[in-house]
Tab-separated table of C-alpha atoms in Angstrom:
chain	number	residue	atom	x	y	z
A	30	MET	CA	30.113	-30.576	120.727
A	31	SER	CA	33.540	-31.471	122.107
A	32	LEU	CA	33.979	-35.054	123.279
A	33	SER	CA	36.345	-36.543	125.821
A	34	PHE	CA	36.258	-39.914	127.559
A	35	GLY	CA	36.533	-39.969	131.330
A	36	GLY	CA	38.913	-42.173	133.260
A	37	ASP	CA	36.134	-44.760	133.542
A	38	GLY	CA	35.954	-45.092	129.759
A	39	TRP	CA	32.579	-43.372	129.431
A	40	LEU	CA	31.641	-40.168	127.665
A	41	PRO	CA	29.820	-37.635	129.847
A	42	ALA	CA	26.078	-37.818	129.266
A	43	GLY	CA	24.407	-34.783	127.716
A	44	SER	CA	25.175	-32.533	124.739
A	45	GLY	CA	24.284	-35.194	122.209
A	46	VAL	CA	25.521	-38.194	124.226
A	47	VAL	CA	23.169	-40.779	125.764
A	48	LEU	CA	24.425	-43.596	128.018
A	49	VAL	CA	22.595	-46.929	127.660
A	50	PRO	CA	24.763	-49.547	129.446
A	51	THR	CA	24.617	-53.111	128.131
A	52	VAL	CA	25.288	-56.433	129.848
A	53	ARG	CA	26.643	-57.821	126.568
A	54	THR	CA	30.343	-57.363	127.224
A	55	CYS	CA	33.500	-59.462	127.356
A	56	ARG	CA	36.940	-59.166	128.926
A	57	LEU	CA	39.669	-57.373	127.015
A	58	GLU	CA	42.935	-59.251	126.464
A	59	VAL	CA	44.904	-55.993	126.271
A	60	ASP	CA	45.447	-53.073	128.628
A	61	ARG	CA	43.397	-50.848	126.326
A	62	PRO	CA	41.810	-51.490	122.919
A	63	LEU	CA	44.274	-51.649	120.060
A	64	ALA	CA	41.911	-50.455	117.345
A	65	VAL	CA	38.536	-49.043	116.364
A	66	VAL	CA	36.219	-51.054	114.094
A	67	TRP	CA	33.458	-49.249	112.182
A	68	HIS	CA	30.141	-50.959	111.443
A	69	GLY	CA	26.820	-50.173	109.797
A	70	THR	CA	23.504	-51.061	111.404
A	71	GLY	CA	21.517	-51.903	108.292
A	72	GLY	CA	17.763	-51.396	108.405
A	73	ALA	CA	15.555	-48.657	106.993
A	74	CYS	CA	16.651	-46.256	109.789
A	75	ARG	CA	13.347	-44.546	110.436
A	76	ALA	CA	13.029	-41.930	113.203
A	77	GLY	CA	14.342	-43.256	116.515
A	78	TYR	CA	15.893	-46.392	114.994
A	79	GLY	CA	19.355	-45.814	116.469
A	80	GLU	CA	17.992	-45.352	119.974
A	81	ARG	CA	15.792	-48.436	119.661
A	82	LEU	CA	18.834	-50.516	118.715
A	83	ALA	CA	20.796	-49.153	121.674
A	84	ARG	CA	17.941	-49.887	124.071
A	85	ARG	CA	17.484	-53.375	122.616
A	86	ILE	CA	20.996	-54.512	123.555
A	87	GLN	CA	20.813	-53.362	127.173
A	88	THR	CA	19.673	-56.832	128.240
A	89	TYR	CA	20.399	-60.321	126.928
A	90	ARG	CA	18.352	-63.518	126.909
A	91	ARG	CA	20.547	-66.432	125.936
A	92	GLY	CA	19.031	-68.444	123.117
A	93	VAL	CA	16.489	-65.720	122.380
A	94	ASP	CA	18.372	-62.521	121.571
A	95	ARG	CA	20.951	-62.177	118.836
A	96	PRO	CA	24.413	-62.145	120.499
A	97	ALA	CA	25.485	-58.706	119.273
A	98	SER	CA	26.567	-55.481	120.949
A	99	TRP	CA	28.887	-52.509	120.447
A	100	HIS	CA	30.506	-49.729	122.424
A	101	LEU	CA	29.059	-46.737	120.601
A	102	LEU	CA	26.382	-45.962	118.032
A	103	VAL	CA	26.188	-42.754	116.000
A	104	ALA	CA	22.608	-42.047	114.935
A	105	ARG	CA	21.647	-40.235	111.756
A	106	ASP	CA	20.685	-37.144	113.770
A	107	GLY	CA	24.200	-37.009	115.272
A	108	THR	CA	23.283	-38.404	118.698
A	109	ILE	CA	25.892	-40.756	120.159
A	110	TYR	CA	24.697	-43.698	122.248
A	111	GLN	CA	27.344	-45.377	124.414
A	112	SER	CA	26.620	-48.916	125.593
A	113	ALA	CA	29.938	-50.051	127.091
A	114	PRO	CA	33.091	-48.445	128.521
A	115	LEU	CA	36.392	-48.594	126.681
A	116	ALA	CA	37.727	-50.948	129.364
A	117	ALA	CA	35.368	-53.740	128.217
A	118	GLY	CA	34.981	-55.667	124.995
A	119	THR	CA	31.693	-56.019	123.119
A	120	TRP	CA	30.236	-58.551	120.672
A	121	HIS	CA	30.611	-56.613	117.450
A	122	VAL	CA	32.798	-58.805	115.201
A	123	GLY	CA	33.213	-62.282	116.665
A	124	ARG	CA	35.978	-63.305	114.246
A	125	PRO	CA	39.725	-63.945	114.566
A	126	GLY	CA	42.219	-61.370	113.364
A	127	GLN	CA	45.599	-59.769	113.839
A	128	LEU	CA	46.355	-56.404	115.384
A	129	GLY	CA	49.759	-54.949	116.161
A	130	GLY	CA	51.445	-58.170	115.130
A	131	ARG	CA	49.394	-60.201	117.589
A	132	ALA	CA	46.800	-62.818	116.645
A	133	PHE	CA	43.474	-62.911	118.481
A	134	ARG	CA	40.969	-65.756	118.389
A	135	ASN	CA	38.261	-63.123	118.699
A	136	ILE	CA	38.986	-59.571	117.647
A	137	ASN	CA	36.354	-58.346	120.112
A	138	ALA	CA	38.917	-58.849	122.881
A	139	ALA	CA	41.095	-56.021	121.563
A	140	THR	CA	38.879	-53.495	119.767
A	141	VAL	CA	36.204	-50.833	120.142
A	142	GLY	CA	33.090	-51.322	118.016
A	143	VAL	CA	31.325	-48.251	116.603
A	144	GLU	CA	27.990	-48.627	114.827
A	145	LEU	CA	26.792	-46.087	112.279
A	146	GLU	CA	23.045	-45.920	111.750
A	147	ASN	CA	22.816	-46.544	108.017
A	148	PRO	CA	20.839	-48.807	105.666
A	149	GLY	CA	23.932	-49.850	103.708
A	150	ARG	CA	23.765	-51.196	100.155
A	151	LEU	CA	20.489	-50.489	98.367
A	152	ALA	CA	18.641	-52.205	95.536
A	153	ARG	CA	16.435	-50.428	93.008
A	154	LEU	CA	13.196	-52.366	92.662
A	155	ASP	CA	10.191	-51.155	90.704
A	156	GLY	CA	11.673	-47.658	90.576
A	157	ARG	CA	12.224	-47.365	94.342
A	158	TYR	CA	15.167	-48.062	96.681
A	159	TYR	CA	15.193	-50.751	99.342
A	160	CYS	CA	17.688	-51.924	101.971
A	161	TRP	CA	18.374	-55.528	102.983
A	162	PRO	CA	16.524	-57.921	103.001
A	163	TYR	CA	14.798	-55.954	100.214
A	164	TYR	CA	11.839	-58.317	99.867
A	165	GLY	CA	8.909	-59.185	102.119
A	166	ASN	CA	9.236	-62.804	100.951
A	167	PRO	CA	12.980	-63.241	100.270
A	168	ALA	CA	12.780	-67.051	100.341
A	169	ALA	CA	10.297	-67.154	97.466
A	170	PRO	CA	11.363	-67.846	93.866
A	171	ARG	CA	12.784	-64.701	92.279
A	172	HIS	CA	9.775	-64.072	90.054
A	173	GLU	CA	7.480	-64.191	93.096
A	174	ARG	CA	9.451	-61.837	95.355
A	175	ARG	CA	7.862	-58.537	96.279
A	176	PRO	CA	9.662	-55.475	97.690
A	177	ASP	CA	9.049	-54.963	101.399
A	178	PRO	CA	7.693	-51.430	102.016
A	179	ARG	CA	9.298	-51.528	105.467
A	180	CYS	CA	12.702	-51.660	103.755
A	181	GLU	CA	12.121	-48.670	101.477
A	182	VAL	CA	14.688	-45.867	101.632
A	183	PRO	CA	13.860	-42.417	100.182
A	184	ALA	CA	15.564	-41.722	96.850
A	185	ARG	CA	17.101	-38.555	98.313
A	186	ASN	CA	19.105	-40.819	100.655
A	187	ALA	CA	20.527	-42.979	97.856
A	188	VAL	CA	23.923	-42.450	96.212
A	189	ARG	CA	25.090	-44.316	93.121
A	190	LEU	CA	28.790	-45.080	92.606
A	191	THR	CA	30.218	-45.018	89.109
A	192	ASP	CA	30.201	-48.832	88.930
A	193	GLY	CA	26.445	-48.842	89.557
A	194	ALA	CA	26.448	-49.876	93.220
A	195	VAL	CA	24.020	-47.848	95.329
A	196	PHE	CA	24.502	-47.039	99.016
A	197	ALA	CA	22.566	-45.003	101.555
A	198	THR	CA	23.959	-41.608	102.500
A	199	PHE	CA	25.325	-40.505	105.863
A	200	THR	CA	23.983	-37.220	107.198
A	201	PRO	CA	26.205	-34.180	107.836
A	202	ALA	CA	25.248	-34.277	111.525
A	203	GLN	CA	26.223	-37.933	111.702
A	204	GLU	CA	29.559	-37.419	109.970
A	205	SER	CA	30.356	-34.477	112.242
A	206	ALA	CA	29.543	-36.474	115.387
A	207	ALA	CA	31.496	-39.499	114.126
A	208	THR	CA	34.525	-37.294	113.448
A	209	GLN	CA	34.425	-35.849	116.961
A	210	LEU	CA	34.021	-39.359	118.347
A	211	LEU	CA	37.008	-40.537	116.307
A	212	GLU	CA	39.113	-37.731	117.731
A	213	ALA	CA	38.045	-38.614	121.281
A	214	LEU	CA	38.787	-42.315	120.748
A	215	ALA	CA	42.207	-41.647	119.219
A	216	SER	CA	43.078	-39.460	122.202
A	217	ALA	CA	41.735	-41.818	124.874
A	218	LEU	CA	43.340	-44.916	123.366
A	219	ASP	CA	46.487	-43.136	122.147
A	220	ARG	CA	46.293	-44.942	118.817
A	221	PRO	CA	47.509	-43.813	115.368
A	222	ARG	CA	45.508	-43.272	112.203
A	223	ALA	CA	45.768	-46.844	110.919
A	224	ALA	CA	44.410	-48.268	114.165
A	225	CYS	CA	41.270	-46.152	113.823
A	226	ALA	CA	40.460	-47.131	110.251
A	227	TYR	CA	39.267	-50.746	110.489
A	228	THR	CA	35.853	-51.853	109.235
A	229	HIS	CA	33.707	-54.919	109.855
A	230	ARG	CA	34.257	-56.025	106.252
A	231	GLN	CA	38.006	-56.354	106.802
A	232	PHE	CA	37.576	-58.986	109.511
A	233	ASP	CA	34.705	-60.902	107.891
A	234	PRO	CA	34.909	-60.218	104.134
A	235	GLY	CA	33.041	-63.345	103.117
A	236	ARG	CA	29.868	-62.320	104.930
A	237	LYS	CA	29.971	-58.624	105.747
A	238	GLU	CA	30.510	-55.432	103.769
A	239	ASP	CA	29.478	-52.848	106.353
A	240	PRO	CA	29.781	-49.986	106.797
A	241	GLY	CA	29.976	-49.983	102.987
A	242	ARG	CA	32.159	-48.549	100.249
A	243	LEU	CA	30.658	-45.062	100.480
A	244	PHE	CA	31.937	-44.805	104.047
A	245	GLU	CA	35.224	-46.633	103.450
A	246	GLU	CA	36.256	-44.790	100.291
A	247	LEU	CA	34.984	-41.282	100.891
A	248	ILE	CA	33.750	-40.491	104.387
A	249	LEU	CA	36.225	-42.342	106.614
A	250	PRO	CA	39.319	-40.967	104.804
A	251	ARG	CA	37.860	-37.464	105.145
A	252	MET	CA	37.278	-38.005	108.881
A	253	LEU	CA	40.794	-39.397	109.346
A	254	ASP	CA	42.317	-36.424	107.537
A	255	LEU	CA	40.457	-34.025	109.835
A	256	VAL	CA	41.655	-35.815	112.977
A	257	PHE	CA	45.181	-36.884	112.005
A	258	GLY	CA	45.968	-34.678	109.026
A	259	PRO	CA	46.521	-35.903	105.459
A	260	ASP	CA	48.319	-39.226	105.262
A	261	ASP	CA	50.972	-38.936	102.538
A	262	ASP	CA	51.762	-42.651	102.824
A	263	ALA	CA	48.155	-43.770	102.453
A	264	THR	CA	46.897	-45.443	99.314
A	265	GLU	CA	45.464	-42.537	97.364
A	266	VAL	CA	42.075	-42.805	95.720
A	267	SER	CA	42.732	-40.741	92.613
A	268	PRO	CA	40.591	-39.484	91.125
A	269	PRO	CA	38.164	-39.604	94.075
A	270	PRO	CA	35.180	-41.938	93.623
A	271	ASP	CA	32.455	-40.250	91.592
A	272	PHE	CA	29.458	-40.220	93.887
A	273	ALA	CA	26.355	-38.974	92.094
A	274	ALA	CA	23.052	-38.521	93.917
A	275	THR	CA	20.339	-40.600	92.327
A	276	ALA	CA	17.082	-39.143	91.105
C-alpha cells in the first residue's frame, strides 16, 4: 500500500483506506498543519472497534456527544479511516501549546490528529489483563471493585516494560500502515522529523499518557527512522527499552 494525499487533503479511498467524513472540525490558523500529534484510542479494541469509533464521530449532538474528533485513525488490522481533510482542524487535543515558535490557545488549530487503535496501559487483576477503566464498578471502595470483563485484553497482547508497566501491543499491520501514513503526511505537509513526533501526552501531561510509552519509546522512533532516516541528533535510548512479552 502506497499512500499519497490529494490536493483536497484526502487520501484516495480503497486499498486499506476508508473515508468517513466528520462534521467535528475547526478552522486552521495556519496555511497547513505545522505538526502531527499521535493518540491512542483506549478501549478493549475488539473486532471492528476502530471503524465503530470512526463512524461514531461522523455526526455531533451538542451536549450529548463527547466533543472529540481526529483526522485519521489506524486500526489494528492496518485499515486507515480518514475523517477530515488536512485543510481542517479537528478536536483531538483541545489544549494550548507552542509550535514553530508560535503559541496557540488551542493546538488543534495547527495540527493533524492521528488515532491509533490501542488499549493503552494495562493492569493485571486476578491473573488477567484489563484496560481502562479496568473495573465494572470503579467508583466503589477498592476492596469492592471487580474487574470488568468488557475491558479484558488477551495476555498475548500485553507487553511488560522493565520497570513493571504493562502496555498493549501494536500489530505489525498497524505499524506498517502507520509508517506509510507518516510518510504521506510528512510529504503532504512538508514537515521535518521533529514535527511528526508529537504525542497527546506532550500537550496534556497531567491528564493524558496516550499513545503510551511503548509507542513513544520503541515504535515511533522506528517509524521515524524508516521515513526520515536515523536521527544522529536525537536523544538516544541506549540500551533500547527491554520489552518482554508477558505470559
